[in-house]
mmCIF file of C-alpha atoms and ligand atoms in Angstrom:
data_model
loop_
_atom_site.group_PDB
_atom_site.id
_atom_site.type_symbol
_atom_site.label_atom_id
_atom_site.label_comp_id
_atom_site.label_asym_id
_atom_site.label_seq_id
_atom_site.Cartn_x
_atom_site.Cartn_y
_atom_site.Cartn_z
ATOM 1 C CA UNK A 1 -8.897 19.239 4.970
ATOM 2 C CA UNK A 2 -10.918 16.625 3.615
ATOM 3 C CA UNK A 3 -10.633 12.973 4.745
ATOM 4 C CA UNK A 4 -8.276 10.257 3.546
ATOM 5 C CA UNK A 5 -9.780 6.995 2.212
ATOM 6 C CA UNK A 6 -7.798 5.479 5.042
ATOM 7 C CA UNK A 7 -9.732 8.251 7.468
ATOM 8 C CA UNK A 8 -12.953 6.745 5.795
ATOM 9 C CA UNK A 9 -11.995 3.407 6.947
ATOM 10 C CA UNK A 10 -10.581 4.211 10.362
ATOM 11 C CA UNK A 11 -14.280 5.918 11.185
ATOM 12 C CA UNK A 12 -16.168 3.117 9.056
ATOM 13 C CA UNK A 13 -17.989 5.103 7.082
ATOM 14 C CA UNK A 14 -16.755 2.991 3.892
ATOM 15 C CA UNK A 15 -16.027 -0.655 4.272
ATOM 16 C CA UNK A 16 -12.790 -3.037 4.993
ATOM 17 C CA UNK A 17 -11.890 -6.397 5.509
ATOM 18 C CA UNK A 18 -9.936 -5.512 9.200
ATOM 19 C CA UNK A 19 -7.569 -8.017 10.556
ATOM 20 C CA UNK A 20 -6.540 -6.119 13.488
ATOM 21 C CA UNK A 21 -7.368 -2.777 15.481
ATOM 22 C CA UNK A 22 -6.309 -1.204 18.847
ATOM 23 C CA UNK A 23 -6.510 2.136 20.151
ATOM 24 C CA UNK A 24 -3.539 3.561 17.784
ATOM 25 C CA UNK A 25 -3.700 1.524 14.427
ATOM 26 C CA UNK A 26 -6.089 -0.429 12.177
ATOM 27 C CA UNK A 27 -5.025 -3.283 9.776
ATOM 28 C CA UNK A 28 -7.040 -4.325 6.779
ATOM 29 C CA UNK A 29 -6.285 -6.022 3.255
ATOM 30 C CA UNK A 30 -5.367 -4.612 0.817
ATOM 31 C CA UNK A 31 -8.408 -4.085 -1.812
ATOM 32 C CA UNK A 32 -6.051 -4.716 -4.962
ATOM 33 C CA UNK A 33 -3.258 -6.933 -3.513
ATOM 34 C CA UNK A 34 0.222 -7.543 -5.346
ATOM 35 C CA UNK A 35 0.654 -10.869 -3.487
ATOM 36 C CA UNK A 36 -1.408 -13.591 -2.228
ATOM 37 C CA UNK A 37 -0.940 -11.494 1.289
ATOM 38 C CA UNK A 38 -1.317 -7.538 1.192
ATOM 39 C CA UNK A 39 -2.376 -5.591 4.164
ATOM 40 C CA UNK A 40 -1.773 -2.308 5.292
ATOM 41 C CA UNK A 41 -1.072 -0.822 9.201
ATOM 42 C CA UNK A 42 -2.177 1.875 9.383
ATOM 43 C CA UNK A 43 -2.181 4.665 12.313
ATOM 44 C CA UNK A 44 -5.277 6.121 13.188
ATOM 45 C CA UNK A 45 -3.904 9.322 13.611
ATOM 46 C CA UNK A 46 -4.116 10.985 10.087
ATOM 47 C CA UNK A 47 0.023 11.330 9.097
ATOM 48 C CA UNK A 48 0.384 12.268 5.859
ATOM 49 C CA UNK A 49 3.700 11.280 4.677
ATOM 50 C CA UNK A 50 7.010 9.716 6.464
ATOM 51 C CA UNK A 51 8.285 13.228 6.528
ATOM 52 C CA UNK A 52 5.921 14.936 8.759
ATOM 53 C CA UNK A 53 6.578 12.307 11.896
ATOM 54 C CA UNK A 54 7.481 13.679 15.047
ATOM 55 C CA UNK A 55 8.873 12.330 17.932
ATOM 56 C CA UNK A 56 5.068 12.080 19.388
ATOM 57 C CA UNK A 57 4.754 9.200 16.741
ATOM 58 C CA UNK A 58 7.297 7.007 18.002
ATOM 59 C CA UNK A 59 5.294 4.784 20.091
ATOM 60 C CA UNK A 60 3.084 4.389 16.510
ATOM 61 C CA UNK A 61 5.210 3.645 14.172
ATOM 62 C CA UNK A 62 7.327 1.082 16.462
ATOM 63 C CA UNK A 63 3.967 -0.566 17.174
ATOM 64 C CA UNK A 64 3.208 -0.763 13.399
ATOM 65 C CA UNK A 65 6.089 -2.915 13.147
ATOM 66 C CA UNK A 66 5.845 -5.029 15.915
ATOM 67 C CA UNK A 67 1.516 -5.459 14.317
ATOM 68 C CA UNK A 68 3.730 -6.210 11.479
ATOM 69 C CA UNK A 69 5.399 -8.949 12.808
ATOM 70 C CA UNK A 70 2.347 -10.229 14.581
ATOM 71 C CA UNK A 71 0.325 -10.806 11.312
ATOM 72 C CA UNK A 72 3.198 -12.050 9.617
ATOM 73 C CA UNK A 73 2.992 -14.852 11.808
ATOM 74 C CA UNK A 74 -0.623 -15.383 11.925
ATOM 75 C CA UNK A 75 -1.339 -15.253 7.982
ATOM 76 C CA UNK A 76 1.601 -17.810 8.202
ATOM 77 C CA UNK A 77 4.076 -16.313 6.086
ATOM 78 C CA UNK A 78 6.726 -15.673 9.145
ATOM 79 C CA UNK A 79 9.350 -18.443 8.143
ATOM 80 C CA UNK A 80 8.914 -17.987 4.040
ATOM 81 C CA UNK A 81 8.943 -14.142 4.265
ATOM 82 C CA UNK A 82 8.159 -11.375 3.957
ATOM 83 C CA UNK A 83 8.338 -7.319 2.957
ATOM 84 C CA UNK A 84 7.318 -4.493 4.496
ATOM 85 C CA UNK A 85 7.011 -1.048 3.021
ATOM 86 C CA UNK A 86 6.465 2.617 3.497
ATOM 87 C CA UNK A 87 6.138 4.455 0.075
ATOM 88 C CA UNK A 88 6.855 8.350 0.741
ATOM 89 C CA UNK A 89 5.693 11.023 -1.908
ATOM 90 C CA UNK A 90 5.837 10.618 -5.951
ATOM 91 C CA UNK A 91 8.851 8.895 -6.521
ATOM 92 C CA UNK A 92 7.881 6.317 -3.679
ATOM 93 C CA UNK A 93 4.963 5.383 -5.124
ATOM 94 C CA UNK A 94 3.062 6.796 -2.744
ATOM 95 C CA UNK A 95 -0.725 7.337 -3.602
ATOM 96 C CA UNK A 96 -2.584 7.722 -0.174
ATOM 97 C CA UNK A 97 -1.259 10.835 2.201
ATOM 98 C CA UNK A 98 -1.805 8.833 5.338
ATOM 99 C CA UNK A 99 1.153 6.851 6.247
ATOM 100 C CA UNK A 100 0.837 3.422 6.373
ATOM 101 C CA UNK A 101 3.174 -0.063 6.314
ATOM 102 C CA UNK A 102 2.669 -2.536 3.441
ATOM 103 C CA UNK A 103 3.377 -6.181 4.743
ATOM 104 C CA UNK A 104 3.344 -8.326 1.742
ATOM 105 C CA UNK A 105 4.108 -11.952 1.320
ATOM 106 C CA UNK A 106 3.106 -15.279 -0.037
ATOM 107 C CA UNK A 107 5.488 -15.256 -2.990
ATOM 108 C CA UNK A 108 9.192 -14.744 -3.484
ATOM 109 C CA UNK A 109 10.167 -10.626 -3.695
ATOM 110 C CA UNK A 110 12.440 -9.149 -6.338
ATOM 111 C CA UNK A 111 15.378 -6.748 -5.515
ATOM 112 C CA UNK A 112 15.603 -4.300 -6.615
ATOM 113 C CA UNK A 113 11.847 -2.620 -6.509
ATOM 114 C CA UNK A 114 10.854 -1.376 -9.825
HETATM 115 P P1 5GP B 201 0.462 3.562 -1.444
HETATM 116 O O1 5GP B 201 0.544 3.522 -2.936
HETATM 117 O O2 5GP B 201 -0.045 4.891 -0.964
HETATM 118 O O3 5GP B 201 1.733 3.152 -0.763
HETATM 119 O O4 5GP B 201 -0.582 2.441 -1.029
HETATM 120 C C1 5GP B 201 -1.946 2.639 -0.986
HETATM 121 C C2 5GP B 201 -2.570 1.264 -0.970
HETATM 122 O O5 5GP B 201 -3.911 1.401 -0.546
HETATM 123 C C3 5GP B 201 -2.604 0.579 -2.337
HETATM 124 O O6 5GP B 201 -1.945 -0.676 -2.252
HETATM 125 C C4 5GP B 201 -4.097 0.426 -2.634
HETATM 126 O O7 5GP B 201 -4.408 -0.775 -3.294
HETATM 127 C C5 5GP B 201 -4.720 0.506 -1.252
HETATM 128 N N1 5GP B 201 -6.056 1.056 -1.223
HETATM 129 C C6 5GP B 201 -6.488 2.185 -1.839
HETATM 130 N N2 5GP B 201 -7.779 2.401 -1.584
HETATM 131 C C7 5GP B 201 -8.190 1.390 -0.767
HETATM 132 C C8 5GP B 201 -9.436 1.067 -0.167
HETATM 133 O O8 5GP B 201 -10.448 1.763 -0.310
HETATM 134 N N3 5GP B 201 -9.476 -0.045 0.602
HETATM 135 C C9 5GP B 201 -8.369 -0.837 0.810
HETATM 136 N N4 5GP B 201 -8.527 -1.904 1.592
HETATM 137 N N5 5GP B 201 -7.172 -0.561 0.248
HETATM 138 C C10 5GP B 201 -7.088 0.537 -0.540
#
């Protein structure tokens, strides 16, 4: 299977601005942000989609959220607001088959998503 663009990142063999890394997940900006703060968590281990999460990716995905929360707070949009986001497949919007959290912020969020 070839790599994901978020693979490429995760092994640096292409470029990102990261804001945070640990053993189990990497967070960068977003290269073509839809707010004045974009980034993506992402899991180093190569997920493809929401659905294929097992209970092995617990630990991951509750850590995404709690990165989440963490750079919420340091790009200082923790008491304005915030979204967070995990497209799944097509109708999702989904366009890279790596799972990953959007935390976006920095301007006020419409509901319902178009
Ligand atoms: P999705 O549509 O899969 O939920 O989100 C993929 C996101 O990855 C998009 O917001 C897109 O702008 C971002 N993205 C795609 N390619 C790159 C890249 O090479 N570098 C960075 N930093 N973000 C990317």
């Amino acid at each position: 299977m070839s790599k994901t663009i978020f693979q490429k990142i995760i092994d640096k063999e292409i470029p990102s601005e990261v804001v945070y890394e640990d053993e189990l997940v990497i967070a960068i900006k977003d290269v073509n942000p839809v707010a004045p703060v974009h980034l993506l968590i992402i899991p180093k281990k190569c997920i493809p989609t929401l659905n294929d999460l097992t209970k092995e990716d617990t630990n991951t995905v509750g850590r995404m959220i709690e990165i989440a929360k963490d750079l919420a707070k340091e790009f200082n949009i923790h008491k304005t607001g915030y979204r967070t986001v995990f497209n799944c497949n097509d109708d999702g919007g989904q366009t890279v088959y790596h799972i990953h959290l959007h935390l976006i912020g920095g301007r006020k969020m419409n509901w319902p998503p178009g």
